[in-house]
Short mmCIF file of C-alpha atoms in Angstrom, two decimals:
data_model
loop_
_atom_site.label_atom_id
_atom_site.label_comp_id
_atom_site.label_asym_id
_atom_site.label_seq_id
_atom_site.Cartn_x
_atom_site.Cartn_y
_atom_site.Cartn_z
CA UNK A 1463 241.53 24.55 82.82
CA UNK A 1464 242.84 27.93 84.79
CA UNK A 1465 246.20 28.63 83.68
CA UNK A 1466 248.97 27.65 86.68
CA UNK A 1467 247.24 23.99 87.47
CA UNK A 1468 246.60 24.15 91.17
CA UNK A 1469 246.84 21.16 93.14
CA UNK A 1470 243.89 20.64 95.95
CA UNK A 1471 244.18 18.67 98.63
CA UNK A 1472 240.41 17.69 100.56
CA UNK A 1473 242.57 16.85 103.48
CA UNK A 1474 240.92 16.87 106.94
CA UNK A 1475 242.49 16.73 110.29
CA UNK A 1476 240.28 14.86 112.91
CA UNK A 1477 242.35 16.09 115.53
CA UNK A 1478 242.71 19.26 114.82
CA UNK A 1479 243.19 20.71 117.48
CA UNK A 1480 244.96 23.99 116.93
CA UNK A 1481 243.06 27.41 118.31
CA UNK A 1482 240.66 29.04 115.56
CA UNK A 1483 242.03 32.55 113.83
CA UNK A 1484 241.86 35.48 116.25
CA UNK A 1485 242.88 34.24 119.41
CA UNK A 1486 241.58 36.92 122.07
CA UNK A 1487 242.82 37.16 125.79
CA UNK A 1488 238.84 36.66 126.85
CA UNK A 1489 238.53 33.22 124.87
CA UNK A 1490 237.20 30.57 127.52
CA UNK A 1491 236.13 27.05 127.46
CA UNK A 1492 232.37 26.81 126.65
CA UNK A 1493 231.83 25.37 130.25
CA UNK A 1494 233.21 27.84 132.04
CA UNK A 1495 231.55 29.98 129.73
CA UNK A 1496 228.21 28.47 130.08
CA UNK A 1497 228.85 28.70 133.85
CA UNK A 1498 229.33 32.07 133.80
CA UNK A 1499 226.86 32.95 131.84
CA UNK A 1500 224.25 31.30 134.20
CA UNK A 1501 225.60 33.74 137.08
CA UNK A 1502 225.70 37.04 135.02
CA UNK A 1503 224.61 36.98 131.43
CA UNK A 1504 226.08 40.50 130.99
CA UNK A 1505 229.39 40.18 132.62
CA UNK A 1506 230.18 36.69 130.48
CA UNK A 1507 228.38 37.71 127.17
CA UNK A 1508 231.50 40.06 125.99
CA UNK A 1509 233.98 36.33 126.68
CA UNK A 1510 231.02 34.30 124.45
CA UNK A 1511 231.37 37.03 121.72
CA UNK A 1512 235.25 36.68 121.72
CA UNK A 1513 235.16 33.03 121.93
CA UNK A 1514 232.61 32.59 119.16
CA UNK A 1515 232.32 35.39 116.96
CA UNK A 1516 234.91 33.53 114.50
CA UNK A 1517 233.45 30.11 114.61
CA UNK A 1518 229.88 31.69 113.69
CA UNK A 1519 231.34 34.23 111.37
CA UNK A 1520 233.56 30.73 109.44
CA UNK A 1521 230.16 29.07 109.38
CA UNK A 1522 228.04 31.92 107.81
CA UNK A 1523 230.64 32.89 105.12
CA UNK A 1524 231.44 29.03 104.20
CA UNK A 1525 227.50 28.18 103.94
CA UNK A 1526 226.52 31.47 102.34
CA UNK A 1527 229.93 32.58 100.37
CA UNK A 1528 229.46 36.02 100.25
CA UNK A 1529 231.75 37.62 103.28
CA UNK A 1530 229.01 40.63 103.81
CA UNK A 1531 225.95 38.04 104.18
CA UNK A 1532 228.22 36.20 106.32
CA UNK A 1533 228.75 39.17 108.81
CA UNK A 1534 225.15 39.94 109.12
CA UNK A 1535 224.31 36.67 109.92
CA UNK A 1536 227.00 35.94 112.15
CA UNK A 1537 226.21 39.94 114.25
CA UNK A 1538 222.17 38.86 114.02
CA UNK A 1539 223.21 35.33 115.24
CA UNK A 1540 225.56 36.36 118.90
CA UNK A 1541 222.46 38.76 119.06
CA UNK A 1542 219.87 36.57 119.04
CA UNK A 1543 221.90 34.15 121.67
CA UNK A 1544 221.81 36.88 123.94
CA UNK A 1545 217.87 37.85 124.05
CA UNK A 1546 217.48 34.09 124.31
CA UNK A 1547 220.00 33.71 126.59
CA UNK A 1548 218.03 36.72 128.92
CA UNK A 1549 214.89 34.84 128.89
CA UNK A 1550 216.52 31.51 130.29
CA UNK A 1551 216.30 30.31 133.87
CA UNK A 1552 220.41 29.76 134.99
CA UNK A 1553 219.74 25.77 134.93
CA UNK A 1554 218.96 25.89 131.28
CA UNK A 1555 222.28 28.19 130.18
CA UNK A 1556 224.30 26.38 132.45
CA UNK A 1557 223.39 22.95 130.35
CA UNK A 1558 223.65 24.66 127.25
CA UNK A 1559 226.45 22.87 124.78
CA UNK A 1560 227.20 26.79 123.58
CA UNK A 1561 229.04 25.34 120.53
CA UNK A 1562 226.48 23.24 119.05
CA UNK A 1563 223.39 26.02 120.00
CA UNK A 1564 225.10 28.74 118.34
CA UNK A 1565 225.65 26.77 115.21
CA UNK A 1566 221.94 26.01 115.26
CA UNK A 1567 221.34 29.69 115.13
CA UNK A 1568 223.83 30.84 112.97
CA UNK A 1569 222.47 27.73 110.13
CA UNK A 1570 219.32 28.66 110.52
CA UNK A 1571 219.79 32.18 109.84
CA UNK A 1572 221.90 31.27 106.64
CA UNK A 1573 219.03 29.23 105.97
CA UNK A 1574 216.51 32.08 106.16
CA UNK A 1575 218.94 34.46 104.41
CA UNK A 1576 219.73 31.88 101.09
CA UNK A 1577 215.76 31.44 100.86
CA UNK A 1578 215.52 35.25 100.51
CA UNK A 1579 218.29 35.47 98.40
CA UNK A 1580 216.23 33.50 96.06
CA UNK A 1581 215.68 34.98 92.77
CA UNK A 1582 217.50 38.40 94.15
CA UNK A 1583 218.71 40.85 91.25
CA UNK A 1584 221.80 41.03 93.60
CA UNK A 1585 224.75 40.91 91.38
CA UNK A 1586 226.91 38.74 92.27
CA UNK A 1587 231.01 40.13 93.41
CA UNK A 1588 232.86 37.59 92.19
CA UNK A 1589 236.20 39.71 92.77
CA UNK A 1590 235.70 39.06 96.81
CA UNK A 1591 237.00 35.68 98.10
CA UNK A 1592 234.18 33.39 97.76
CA UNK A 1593 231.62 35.34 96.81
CA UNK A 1594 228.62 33.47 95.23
CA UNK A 1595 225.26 32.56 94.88
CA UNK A 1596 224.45 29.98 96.87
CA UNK A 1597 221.49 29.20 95.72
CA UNK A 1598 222.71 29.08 92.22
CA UNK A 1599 225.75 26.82 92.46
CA UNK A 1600 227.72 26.63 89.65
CA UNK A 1601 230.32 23.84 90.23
CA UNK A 1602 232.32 24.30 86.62
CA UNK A 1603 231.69 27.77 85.78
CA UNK A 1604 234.93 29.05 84.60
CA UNK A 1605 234.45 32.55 85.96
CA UNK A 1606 234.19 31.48 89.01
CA UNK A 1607 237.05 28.57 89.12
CA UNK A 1608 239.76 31.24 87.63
CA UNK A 1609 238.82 34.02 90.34
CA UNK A 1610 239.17 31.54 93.26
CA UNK A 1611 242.98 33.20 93.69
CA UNK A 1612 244.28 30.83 95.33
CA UNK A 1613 243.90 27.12 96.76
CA UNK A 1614 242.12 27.90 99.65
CA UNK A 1615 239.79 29.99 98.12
CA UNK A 1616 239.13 27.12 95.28
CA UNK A 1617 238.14 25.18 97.72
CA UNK A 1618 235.98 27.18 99.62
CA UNK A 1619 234.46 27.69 96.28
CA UNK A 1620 234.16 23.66 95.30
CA UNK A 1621 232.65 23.82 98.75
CA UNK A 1622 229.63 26.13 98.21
CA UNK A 1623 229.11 24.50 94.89
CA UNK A 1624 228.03 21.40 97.07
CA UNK A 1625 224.01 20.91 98.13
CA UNK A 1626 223.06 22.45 101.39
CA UNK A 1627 222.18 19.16 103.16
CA UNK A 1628 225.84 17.95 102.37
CA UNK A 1629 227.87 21.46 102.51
CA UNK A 1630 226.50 22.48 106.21
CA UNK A 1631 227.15 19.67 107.88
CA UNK A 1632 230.54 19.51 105.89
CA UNK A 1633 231.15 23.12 107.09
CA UNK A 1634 230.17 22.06 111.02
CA UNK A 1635 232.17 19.22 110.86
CA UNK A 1636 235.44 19.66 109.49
CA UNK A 1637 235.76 23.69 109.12
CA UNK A 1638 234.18 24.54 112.72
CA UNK A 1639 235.75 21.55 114.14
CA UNK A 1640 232.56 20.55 115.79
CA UNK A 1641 231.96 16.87 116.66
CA UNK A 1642 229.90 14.23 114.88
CA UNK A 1643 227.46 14.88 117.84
CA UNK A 1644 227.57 18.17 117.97
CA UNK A 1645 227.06 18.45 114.42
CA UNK A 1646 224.05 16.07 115.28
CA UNK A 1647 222.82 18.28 117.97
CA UNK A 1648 222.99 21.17 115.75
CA UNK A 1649 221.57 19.96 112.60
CA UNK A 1650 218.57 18.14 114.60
CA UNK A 1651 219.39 14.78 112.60
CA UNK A 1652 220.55 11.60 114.06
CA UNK A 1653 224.45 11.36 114.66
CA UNK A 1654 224.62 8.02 111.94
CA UNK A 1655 223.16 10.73 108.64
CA UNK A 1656 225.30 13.56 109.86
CA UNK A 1657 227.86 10.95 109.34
CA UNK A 1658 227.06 9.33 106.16
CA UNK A 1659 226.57 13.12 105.04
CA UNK A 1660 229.84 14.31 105.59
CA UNK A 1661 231.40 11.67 103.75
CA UNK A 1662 228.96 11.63 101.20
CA UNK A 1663 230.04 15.54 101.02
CA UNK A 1664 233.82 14.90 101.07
CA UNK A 1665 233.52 12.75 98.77
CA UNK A 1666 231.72 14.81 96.09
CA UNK A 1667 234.43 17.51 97.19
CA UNK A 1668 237.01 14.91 95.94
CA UNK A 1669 235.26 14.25 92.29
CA UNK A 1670 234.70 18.20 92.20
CA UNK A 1671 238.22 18.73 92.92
CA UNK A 1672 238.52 16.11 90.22
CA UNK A 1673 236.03 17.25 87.88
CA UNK A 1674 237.74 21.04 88.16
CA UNK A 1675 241.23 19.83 86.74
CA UNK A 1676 242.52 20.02 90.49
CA UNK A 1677 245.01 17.12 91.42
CA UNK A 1678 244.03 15.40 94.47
CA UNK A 1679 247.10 14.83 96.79
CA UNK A 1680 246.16 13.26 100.18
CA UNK A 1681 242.18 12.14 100.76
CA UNK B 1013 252.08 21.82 102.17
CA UNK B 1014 251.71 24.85 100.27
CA UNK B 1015 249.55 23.60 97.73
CA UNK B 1016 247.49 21.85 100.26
CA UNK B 1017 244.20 23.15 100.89
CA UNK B 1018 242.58 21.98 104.20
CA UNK B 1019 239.01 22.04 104.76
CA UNK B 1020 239.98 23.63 108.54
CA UNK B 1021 241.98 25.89 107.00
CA UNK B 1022 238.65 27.49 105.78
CA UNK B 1023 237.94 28.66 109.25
CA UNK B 1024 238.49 32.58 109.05
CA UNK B 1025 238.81 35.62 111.95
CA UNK B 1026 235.36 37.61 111.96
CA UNK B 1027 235.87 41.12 110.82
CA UNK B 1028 237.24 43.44 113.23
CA UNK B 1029 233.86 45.36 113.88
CA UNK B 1030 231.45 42.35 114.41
CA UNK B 1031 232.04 41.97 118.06
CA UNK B 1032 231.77 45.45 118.74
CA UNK B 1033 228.53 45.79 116.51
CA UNK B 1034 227.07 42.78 118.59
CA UNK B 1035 227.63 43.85 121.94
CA UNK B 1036 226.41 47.56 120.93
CA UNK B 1037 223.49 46.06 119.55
CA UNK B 1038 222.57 43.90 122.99
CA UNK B 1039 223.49 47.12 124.82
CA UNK B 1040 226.78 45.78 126.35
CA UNK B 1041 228.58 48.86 124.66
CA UNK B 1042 227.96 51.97 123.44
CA UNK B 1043 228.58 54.23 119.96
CA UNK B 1044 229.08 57.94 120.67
CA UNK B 1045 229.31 60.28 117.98
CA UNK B 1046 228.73 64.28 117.49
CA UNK B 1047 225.52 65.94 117.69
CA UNK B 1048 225.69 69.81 116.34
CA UNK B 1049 222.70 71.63 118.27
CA UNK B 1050 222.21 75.23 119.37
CA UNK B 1051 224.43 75.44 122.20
CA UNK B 1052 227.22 73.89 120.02
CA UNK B 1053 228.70 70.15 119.90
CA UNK B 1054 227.23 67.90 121.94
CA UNK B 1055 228.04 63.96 122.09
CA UNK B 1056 225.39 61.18 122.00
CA UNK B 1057 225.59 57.95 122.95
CA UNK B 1058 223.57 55.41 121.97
CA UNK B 1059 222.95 51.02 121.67
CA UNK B 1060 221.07 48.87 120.46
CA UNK B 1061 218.64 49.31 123.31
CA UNK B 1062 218.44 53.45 122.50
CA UNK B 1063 219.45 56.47 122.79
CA UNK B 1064 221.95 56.72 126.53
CA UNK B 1065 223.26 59.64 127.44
CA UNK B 1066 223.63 63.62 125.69
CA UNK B 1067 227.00 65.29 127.60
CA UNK B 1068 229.24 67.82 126.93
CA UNK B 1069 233.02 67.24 126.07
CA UNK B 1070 236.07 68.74 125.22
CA UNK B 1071 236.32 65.72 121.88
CA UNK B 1072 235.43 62.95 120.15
CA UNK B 1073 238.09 60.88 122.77
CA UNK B 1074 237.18 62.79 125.98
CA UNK B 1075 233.15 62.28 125.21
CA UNK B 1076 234.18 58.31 124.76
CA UNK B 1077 236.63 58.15 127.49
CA UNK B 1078 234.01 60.37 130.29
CA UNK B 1079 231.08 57.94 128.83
CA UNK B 1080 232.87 55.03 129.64
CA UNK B 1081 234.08 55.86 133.12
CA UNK B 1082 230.43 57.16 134.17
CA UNK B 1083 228.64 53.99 132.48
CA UNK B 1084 230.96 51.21 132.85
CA UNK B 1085 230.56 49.95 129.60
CA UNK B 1086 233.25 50.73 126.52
CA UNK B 1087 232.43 53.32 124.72
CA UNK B 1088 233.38 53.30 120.92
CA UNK B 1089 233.67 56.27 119.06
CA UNK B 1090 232.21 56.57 115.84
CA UNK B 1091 232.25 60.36 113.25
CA UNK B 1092 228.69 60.43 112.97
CA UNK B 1093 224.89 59.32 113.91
CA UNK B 1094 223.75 56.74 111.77
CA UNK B 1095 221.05 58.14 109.84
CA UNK B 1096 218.17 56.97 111.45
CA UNK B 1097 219.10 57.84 114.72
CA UNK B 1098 220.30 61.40 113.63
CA UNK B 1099 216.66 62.00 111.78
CA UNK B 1100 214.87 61.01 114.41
CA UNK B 1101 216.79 63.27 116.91
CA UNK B 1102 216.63 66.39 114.86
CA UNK B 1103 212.79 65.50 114.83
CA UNK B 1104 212.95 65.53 118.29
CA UNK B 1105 214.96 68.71 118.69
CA UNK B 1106 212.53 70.83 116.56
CA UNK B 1107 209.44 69.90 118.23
CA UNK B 1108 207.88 66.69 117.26
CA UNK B 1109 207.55 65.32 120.33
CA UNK B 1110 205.88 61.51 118.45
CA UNK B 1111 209.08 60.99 116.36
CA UNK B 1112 210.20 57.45 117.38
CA UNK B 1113 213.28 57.52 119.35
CA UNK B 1114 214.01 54.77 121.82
CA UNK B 1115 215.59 55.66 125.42
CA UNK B 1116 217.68 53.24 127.00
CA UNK B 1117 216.95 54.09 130.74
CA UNK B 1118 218.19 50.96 132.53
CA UNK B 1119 219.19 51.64 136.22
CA UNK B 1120 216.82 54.51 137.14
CA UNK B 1121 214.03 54.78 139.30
CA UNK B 1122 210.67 54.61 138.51
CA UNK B 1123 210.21 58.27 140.03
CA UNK B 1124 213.26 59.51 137.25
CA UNK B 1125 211.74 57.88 134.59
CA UNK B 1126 208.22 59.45 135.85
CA UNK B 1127 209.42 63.00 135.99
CA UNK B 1128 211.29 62.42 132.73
CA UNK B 1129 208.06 61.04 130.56
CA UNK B 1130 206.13 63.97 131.94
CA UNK B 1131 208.99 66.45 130.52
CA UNK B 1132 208.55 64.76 127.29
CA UNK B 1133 204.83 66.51 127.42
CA UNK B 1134 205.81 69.42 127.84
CA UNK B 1135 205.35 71.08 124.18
CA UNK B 1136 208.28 72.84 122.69
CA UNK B 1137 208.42 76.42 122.74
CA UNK B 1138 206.62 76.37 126.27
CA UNK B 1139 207.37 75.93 129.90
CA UNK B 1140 205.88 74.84 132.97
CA UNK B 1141 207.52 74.73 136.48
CA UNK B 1142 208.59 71.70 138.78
CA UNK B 1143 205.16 71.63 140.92
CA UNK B 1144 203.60 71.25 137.72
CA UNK B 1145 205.70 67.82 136.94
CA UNK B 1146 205.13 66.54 141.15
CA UNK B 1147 201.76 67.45 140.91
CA UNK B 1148 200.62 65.44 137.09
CA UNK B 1149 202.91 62.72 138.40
CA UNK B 1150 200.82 62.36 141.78
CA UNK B 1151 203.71 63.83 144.24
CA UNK B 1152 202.82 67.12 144.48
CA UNK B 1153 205.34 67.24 147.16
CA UNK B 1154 207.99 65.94 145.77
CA UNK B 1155 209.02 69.10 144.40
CA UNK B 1156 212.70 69.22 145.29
CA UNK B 1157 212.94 65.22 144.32
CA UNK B 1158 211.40 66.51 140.77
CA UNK B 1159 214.47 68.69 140.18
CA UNK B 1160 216.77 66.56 141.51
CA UNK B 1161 215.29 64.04 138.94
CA UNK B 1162 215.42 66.36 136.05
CA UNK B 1163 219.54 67.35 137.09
CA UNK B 1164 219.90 63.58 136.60
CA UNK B 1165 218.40 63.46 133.14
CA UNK B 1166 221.36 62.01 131.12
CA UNK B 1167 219.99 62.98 127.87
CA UNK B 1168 219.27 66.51 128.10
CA UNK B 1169 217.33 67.82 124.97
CA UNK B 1170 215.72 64.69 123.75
CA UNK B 1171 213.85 64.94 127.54
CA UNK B 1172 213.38 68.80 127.62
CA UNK B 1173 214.40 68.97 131.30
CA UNK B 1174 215.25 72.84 129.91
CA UNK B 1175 211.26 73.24 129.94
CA UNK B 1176 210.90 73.01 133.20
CA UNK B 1177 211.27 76.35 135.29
CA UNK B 1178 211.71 77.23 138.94
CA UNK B 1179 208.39 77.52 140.73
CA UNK B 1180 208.91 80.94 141.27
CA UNK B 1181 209.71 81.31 137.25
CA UNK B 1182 213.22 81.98 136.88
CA UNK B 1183 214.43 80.26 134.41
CA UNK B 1184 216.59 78.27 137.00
CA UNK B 1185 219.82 75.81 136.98
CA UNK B 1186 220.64 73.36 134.04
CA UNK B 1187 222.65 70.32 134.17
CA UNK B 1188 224.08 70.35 130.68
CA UNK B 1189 226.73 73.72 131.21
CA UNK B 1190 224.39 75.40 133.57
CA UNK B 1191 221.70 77.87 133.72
CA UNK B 1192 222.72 80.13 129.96
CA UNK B 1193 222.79 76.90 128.26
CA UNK B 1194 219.17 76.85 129.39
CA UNK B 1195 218.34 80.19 128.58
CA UNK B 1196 219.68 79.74 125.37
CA UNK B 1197 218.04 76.29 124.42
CA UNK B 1198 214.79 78.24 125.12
CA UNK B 1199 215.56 81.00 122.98
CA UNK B 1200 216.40 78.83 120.21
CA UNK B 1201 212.22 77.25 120.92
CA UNK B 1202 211.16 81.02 120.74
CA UNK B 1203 211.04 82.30 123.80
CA UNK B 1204 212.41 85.16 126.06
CA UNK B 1205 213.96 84.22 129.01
CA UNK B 1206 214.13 87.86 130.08
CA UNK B 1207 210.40 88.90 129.44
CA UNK B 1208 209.30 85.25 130.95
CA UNK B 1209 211.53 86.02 134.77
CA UNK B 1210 210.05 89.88 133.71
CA UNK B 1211 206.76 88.31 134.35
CA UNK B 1212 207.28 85.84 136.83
CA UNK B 1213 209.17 88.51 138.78
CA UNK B 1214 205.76 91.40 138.64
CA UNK B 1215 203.97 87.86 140.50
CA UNK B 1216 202.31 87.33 137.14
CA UNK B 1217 202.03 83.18 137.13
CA UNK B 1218 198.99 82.52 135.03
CA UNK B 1219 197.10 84.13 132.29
CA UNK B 1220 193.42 83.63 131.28
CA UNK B 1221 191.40 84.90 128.71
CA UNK B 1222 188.65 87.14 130.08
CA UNK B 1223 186.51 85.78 126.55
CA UNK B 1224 186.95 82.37 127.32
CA UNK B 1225 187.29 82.51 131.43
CA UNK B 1226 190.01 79.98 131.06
CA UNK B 1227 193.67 80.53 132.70
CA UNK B 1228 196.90 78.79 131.39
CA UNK B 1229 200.51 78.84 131.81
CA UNK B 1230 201.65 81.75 130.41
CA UNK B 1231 203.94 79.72 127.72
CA UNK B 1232 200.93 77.51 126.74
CA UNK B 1233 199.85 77.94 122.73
CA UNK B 1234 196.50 78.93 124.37
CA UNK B 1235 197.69 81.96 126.39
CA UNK B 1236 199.91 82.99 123.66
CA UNK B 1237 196.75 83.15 121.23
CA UNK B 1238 195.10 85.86 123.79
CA UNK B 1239 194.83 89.26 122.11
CA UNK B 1240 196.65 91.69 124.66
CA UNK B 1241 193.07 93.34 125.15
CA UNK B 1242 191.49 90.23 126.52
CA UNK B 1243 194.47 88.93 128.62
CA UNK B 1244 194.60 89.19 132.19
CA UNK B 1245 197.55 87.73 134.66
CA UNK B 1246 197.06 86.11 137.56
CA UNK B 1247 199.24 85.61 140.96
CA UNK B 1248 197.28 82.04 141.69
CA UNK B 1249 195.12 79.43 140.37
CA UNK B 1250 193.25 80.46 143.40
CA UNK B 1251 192.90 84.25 142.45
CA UNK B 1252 191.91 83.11 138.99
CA UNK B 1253 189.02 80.59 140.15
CA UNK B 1254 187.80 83.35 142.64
CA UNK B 1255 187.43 85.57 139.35
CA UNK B 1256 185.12 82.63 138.17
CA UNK B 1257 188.13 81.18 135.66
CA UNK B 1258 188.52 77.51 134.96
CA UNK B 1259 191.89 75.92 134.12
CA UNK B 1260 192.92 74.84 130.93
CA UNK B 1261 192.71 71.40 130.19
CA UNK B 1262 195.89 71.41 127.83
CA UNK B 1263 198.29 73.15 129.95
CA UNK B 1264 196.75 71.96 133.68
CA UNK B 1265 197.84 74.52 136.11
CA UNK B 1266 198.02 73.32 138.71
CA UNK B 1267 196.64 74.63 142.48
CA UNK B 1268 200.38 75.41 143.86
CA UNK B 1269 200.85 78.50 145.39
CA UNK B 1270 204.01 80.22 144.84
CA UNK B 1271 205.78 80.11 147.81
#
């Protein structure tokens, strides 16, 4: 057990409903956006970047762990949703649920990224906040329990240590605030497994947390 | 609460840069940084799309703030050419002509971008005058639209607008600092802007080999290979066909008569 027994709470707050980190003057709701976008792509792209940049960039680093991965995926991602975005007629980006789209992207690019990262020589920088293997989870390494510095940053780490088809939708759900059906949407998978699999992933959180030494306050 | 982690809490601000790298990449802004070449500092700007604009400033801030104003896009200064970029211009700027180096043209006519991929031909180290680019672009009487095109190139050097000479072969006007910037960008190729006006000015607007019967631009790597016992100038393509020479099929003078 890591010296200074942290307490960690999987709490989640279904209504969260507070503004994501790095609240920018250009933020807009995703209908307007979408709107807006329909009319003139280049005028309304800059507002989608501001709006969404942190909710794809949250995504990335929570799936994949490692904070430079995560900002490669989360540039090639907004990128991507433009050149699509240029080849749409206005009726399809007006229709477009932005939040749920962009997490498709960004997912699948993790996706594509943790297959590469496969048997990589890439050492691993365990000094930066959450930085990991994902495809090598180790859910009780020491190392990598006593460099998580902090609460949050245990839990992010508890977090990667889960399987992808539990941590993602995890991640969509209760870190990116989406809804079950956007989650759904996203993931391609009907609305009733997204559910059972973010409970099914909380609740291997909670026995991780467990497992870990961590005290579990509040489910 | 302190001790409390929540899973929403893991929700984090992207770094600084990302947005900024994103809408550079889509072309929605641009990087400009320093370019050293051999009429001093120049700035390039550049996206994702390619390579912008090549202007003159007084600094770093004035190069982003002028770029900005003229493109209406934000312009975000960076302290030097990523690598790539910087390899592939310097390629450029010494002659290779193939190196890869993408142009990011959007807004201009199809006539600009006409004149400006038939400057691009136009070898380094060698000249050829504004008929030449209205006639190989079929508007052989578009000559005044031709230079008007080339004083709009925005990214002087990388399209060697400086190639292209007055029809009467002075060296002529140049948009990046005017015409000594030109003269000296020549210079820097290997030629001599004096001798070349020299010539132009004693009528002498072609040169053929009297061993071969070809004529060429006088700047062509064919004319230049003419020992000075077999070369002979000529006022017109007209004067030279009536002496029984053809025209050289690199160079293509072209049947305009200096007016």
């Amino acid at each position: 057990m890591p010296p200074g027994r942290g307490r960690v709470a999987v709490a989640v707050r279904p209504d969260a409903t507070a503004p994501p980190p790095g609240v920018f003057s250009l933020v807009m709701d995703d209908q307007t956006l979408a709107l807006a976008l329909a009319q003139d792509l280049d005028a309304a792209f800059e507002p989608l970047v501001r709006t969404h940049a942190d909710r794809c960039y949250s995504i990335a680093l929570r799936v994949l762990g490692n904070p430079h991965d995560a900002e490669e995926v989360a540039q090639d991602a907004l990128v991507r949703a433009y050149r699509a975005l240029a080849g749409y007629e206005p009726g399809r980006i007006r229709d477009l649920r932005l939040r749920p789209w962009l997490a498709t992207i960004t997912v699948n690019l993790c996706r594509n990224r943790a297959r590469r990262a496969v048997g990589s020589t890439t050492p691993l920088d365990v000094a930066t906040a959450g930085g990991r293997e994902p495809a090598a989870p180790r859910r009780d390494g020491p190392a990598a329990q006593a460099e998580a510095s902090d609460d949050r940053e245990r839990l992010a780490a508890l977090l990667g240590a889960l399987p992808e088809r539990y941590r993602v939708p995890v991640v969509l759900r209760h870190v990116s605030d989406l809804t079950y059906a956007e989650v759904a949407e996203a993931l391609g998978r009907p609305e009733g497994t997204v559910k059972a699999q973010v409970h099914r992933g909380l609740a291997m959180l909670r026995g991780a947390a467990r497992d870990a030494g961590l005290e579990e306050v509040t489910p | 609460m302190t001790d409390r982690a929540q899973l929403t809490g893991l929700a984090v601000t992207s770094p600084a840069a990302l947005a900024d790298d994103v809408l550079v990449e889509v072309g929605l802004a641009d990087r400009v940084a320093p370019l050293a070449t051999a009429i001093g500092t120049l700035w390039v700007a550049w996206n994702g799309r390619g390579v912008v604009a090549v202007a003159e400033a007084a600094d770093g801030p004035a190069a982003a703030a002028e770029h900005a104003a003229r493109y209406g896009r934000r312009a975000v200064l960076g302290r030097t050419l990523p690598r790539g970029l910087a390899s592939a211009i310097s390629r450029r700027l010494a002659g290779d002509r193939l190196a890869p180096l993408a142009l990011d043209l959007r807004g201009r006519t199809p006539f600009e971008i006409a004149v400006w991929a038939k400057a691009l031909e136009i070898p380094y180290g060698e000249i050829r005058p504004y008929g030449w680019i209205a006639a190989e672009i079929g508007r052989p009487r578009a000559v005044r639209a031709v230079g008007t095109a080339l004083g709009r190139n925005p990214v002087p050097l990388l399209v060697p607008c400086h190639r292209v000479v007055r029809t009467d072969g002075r060296i002529g006007n140049y948009s990046l600092g005017g015409p000594h910037n030109k003269r000296a960008i020549l210079a820097a190729e290997g030629l001599d802007p004096d001798a070349l006006e020299d010539d132009a000015r004693r009528g002498v607007r072609l040169v053929g080999s009297d061993t071969t019967k070809i004529c060429c631009w006088p700047t062509c790597r064919h004319a230049r290979r003419v020992a000075p016992q077999h070369r002979v100038p000529f006022r017109s393509l007209r004067e030279a066909a009536t002496r029984g020479y053809r025209p050289c099929k690199v160079c293509r003078p072209v049947a305009y008569e200096a007016s």
